């Protein structure tokens, strides 16, 4: 069986950068707190917890003076200020692409534009971006969302995207807005890492007999890779750990493509490749 790996695939620049900062802080401070998982990958979180990471749900659970890590998704500015007052030391792992989206949201609302964010309103990145909007804000998952009609009372609107959004979904919302509001200012804040990984898996899907995706089940960008491969007509096996390899799925396939979510650590991909080589 031939195995072709999507290129690029695996850890994106933003998550790699954040985890490296977290590892340095763990080395220096021994114990570092994070509100929510620092990375959408349970195996990597387990590894970091063994080194002193403490994952909490809320800032209230962080002892005063203890260092706090802000993950690549970023947080709202009010929470950051509160964290700085309470913890003194904040290791800010906000991805520069997310930072850009936060700044766009802040600037648009400062200029009086209601802000539309194309994404998942429950996702921490989107909740963080929303924190930068001073006026009206609306989060929509796609152009079918009925709440878009609420924007007809505005003369202008600004639209940006969750960084991991699919381009077609983002552009369809921007297009719908043009039919509703006279002035639409569009900022494409989808990060190139996501697009490159999505394109790579789409190309690979037409070259192989199946696509094997490794990544956390709680990882939105891994789920999108799976969707894209399925939409391209590929048979897809999504696993979180090499132990989940399904031999029945592999049987009879002359070639498979391997893709990993943007939050899958290198060591897990290596383990999977070694496992496949043995097979
Ligand atoms: Fe940043 Fe894009 Fe990764 S926004 S965290 S480089 S998926």
JSON list of N, CA and C in Angstrom, two decimals, residues 201 211 213 221-232 234 236-238:
[
{"chain": "A", "resi": 201, "resn": "UNK", "atom": "N", "xyz": [-5.66, 18.54, 0.95]},
{"chain": "A", "resi": 201, "resn": "UNK", "atom": "CA", "xyz": [-6.44, 17.32, 1.15]},
{"chain": "A", "resi": 201, "resn": "UNK", "atom": "C", "xyz": [-7.40, 17.11, -0.03]},
{"chain": "A", "resi": 211, "resn": "UNK", "atom": "N", "xyz": [-8.81, 8.43, 2.23]},
{"chain": "A", "resi": 211, "resn": "UNK", "atom": "CA", "xyz": [-8.06, 9.45, 2.99]},
{"chain": "A", "resi": 211, "resn": "UNK", "atom": "C", "xyz": [-8.15, 9.12, 4.47]},
{"chain": "A", "resi": 213, "resn": "UNK", "atom": "N", "xyz": [-7.50, 10.57, 8.08]},
{"chain": "A", "resi": 213, "resn": "UNK", "atom": "CA", "xyz": [-7.31, 11.87, 8.75]},
{"chain": "A", "resi": 213, "resn": "UNK", "atom": "C", "xyz": [-7.05, 11.62, 10.22]},
{"chain": "A", "resi": 221, "resn": "UNK", "atom": "N", "xyz": [-10.97, 22.36, 12.70]},
{"chain": "A", "resi": 221, "resn": "UNK", "atom": "CA", "xyz": [-10.30, 22.33, 11.40]},
{"chain": "A", "resi": 221, "resn": "UNK", "atom": "C", "xyz": [-10.09, 20.89, 10.92]},
{"chain": "A", "resi": 222, "resn": "UNK", "atom": "N", "xyz": [-9.96, 19.93, 11.87]},
{"chain": "A", "resi": 222, "resn": "UNK", "atom": "CA", "xyz": [-9.86, 18.52, 11.45]},
{"chain": "A", "resi": 222, "resn": "UNK", "atom": "C", "xyz": [-11.20, 18.09, 10.83]},
{"chain": "A", "resi": 223, "resn": "UNK", "atom": "N", "xyz": [-12.29, 18.49, 11.49]},
{"chain": "A", "resi": 223, "resn": "UNK", "atom": "CA", "xyz": [-13.63, 18.13, 10.97]},
{"chain": "A", "resi": 223, "resn": "UNK", "atom": "C", "xyz": [-13.79, 18.68, 9.54]},
{"chain": "A", "resi": 224, "resn": "UNK", "atom": "N", "xyz": [-13.28, 19.90, 9.30]},
{"chain": "A", "resi": 224, "resn": "UNK", "atom": "CA", "xyz": [-13.42, 20.48, 7.96]},
{"chain": "A", "resi": 224, "resn": "UNK", "atom": "C", "xyz": [-12.62, 19.69, 6.94]},
{"chain": "A", "resi": 225, "resn": "UNK", "atom": "N", "xyz": [-11.42, 19.20, 7.34]},
{"chain": "A", "resi": 225, "resn": "UNK", "atom": "CA", "xyz": [-10.62, 18.39, 6.40]},
{"chain": "A", "resi": 225, "resn": "UNK", "atom": "C", "xyz": [-11.39, 17.13, 6.01]},
{"chain": "A", "resi": 226, "resn": "UNK", "atom": "N", "xyz": [-12.03, 16.52, 7.02]},
{"chain": "A", "resi": 226, "resn": "UNK", "atom": "CA", "xyz": [-12.80, 15.30, 6.76]},
{"chain": "A", "resi": 226, "resn": "UNK", "atom": "C", "xyz": [-13.93, 15.61, 5.78]},
{"chain": "A", "resi": 227, "resn": "UNK", "atom": "N", "xyz": [-14.63, 16.71, 6.04]},
{"chain": "A", "resi": 227, "resn": "UNK", "atom": "CA", "xyz": [-15.76, 17.11, 5.17]},
{"chain": "A", "resi": 227, "resn": "UNK", "atom": "C", "xyz": [-15.29, 17.32, 3.73]},
{"chain": "A", "resi": 228, "resn": "UNK", "atom": "N", "xyz": [-14.18, 18.05, 3.59]},
{"chain": "A", "resi": 228, "resn": "UNK", "atom": "CA", "xyz": [-13.67, 18.38, 2.25]},
{"chain": "A", "resi": 228, "resn": "UNK", "atom": "C", "xyz": [-13.30, 17.11, 1.49]},
{"chain": "A", "resi": 229, "resn": "UNK", "atom": "N", "xyz": [-12.64, 16.17, 2.19]},
{"chain": "A", "resi": 229, "resn": "UNK", "atom": "CA", "xyz": [-12.26, 14.91, 1.54]},
{"chain": "A", "resi": 229, "resn": "UNK", "atom": "C", "xyz": [-13.51, 14.14, 1.13]},
{"chain": "A", "resi": 230, "resn": "UNK", "atom": "N", "xyz": [-14.52, 14.15, 2.01]},
{"chain": "A", "resi": 230, "resn": "UNK", "atom": "CA", "xyz": [-15.77, 13.43, 1.67]},
{"chain": "A", "resi": 230, "resn": "UNK", "atom": "C", "xyz": [-16.47, 14.09, 0.49]},
{"chain": "A", "resi": 231, "resn": "UNK", "atom": "N", "xyz": [-16.49, 15.44, 0.49]},
{"chain": "A", "resi": 231, "resn": "UNK", "atom": "CA", "xyz": [-17.14, 16.16, -0.61]},
{"chain": "A", "resi": 231, "resn": "UNK", "atom": "C", "xyz": [-16.41, 15.90, -1.94]},
{"chain": "A", "resi": 232, "resn": "UNK", "atom": "N", "xyz": [-15.10, 15.62, -1.84]},
{"chain": "A", "resi": 232, "resn": "UNK", "atom": "CA", "xyz": [-14.33, 15.32, -3.06]},
{"chain": "A", "resi": 232, "resn": "UNK", "atom": "C", "xyz": [-14.54, 13.86, -3.49]},
{"chain": "A", "resi": 234, "resn": "UNK", "atom": "N", "xyz": [-14.01, 11.06, -1.59]},
{"chain": "A", "resi": 234, "resn": "UNK", "atom": "CA", "xyz": [-13.11, 10.05, -1.01]},
{"chain": "A", "resi": 234, "resn": "UNK", "atom": "C", "xyz": [-13.77, 9.31, 0.14]},
{"chain": "A", "resi": 236, "resn": "UNK", "atom": "N", "xyz": [-13.34, 8.18, 3.77]},
{"chain": "A", "resi": 236, "resn": "UNK", "atom": "CA", "xyz": [-12.49, 8.82, 4.79]},
{"chain": "A", "resi": 236, "resn": "UNK", "atom": "C", "xyz": [-12.54, 8.04, 6.10]},
{"chain": "A", "resi": 237, "resn": "UNK", "atom": "N", "xyz": [-11.36, 7.83, 6.68]},
{"chain": "A", "resi": 237, "resn": "UNK", "atom": "CA", "xyz": [-11.30, 7.28, 8.04]},
{"chain": "A", "resi": 237, "resn": "UNK", "atom": "C", "xyz": [-10.70, 8.36, 8.93]},
{"chain": "A", "resi": 238, "resn": "UNK", "atom": "N", "xyz": [-11.45, 8.77, 9.96]},
{"chain": "A", "resi": 238, "resn": "UNK", "atom": "CA", "xyz": [-10.99, 9.83, 10.88]},
{"chain": "A", "resi": 238, "resn": "UNK", "atom": "C", "xyz": [-10.62, 9.17, 12.20]}
]
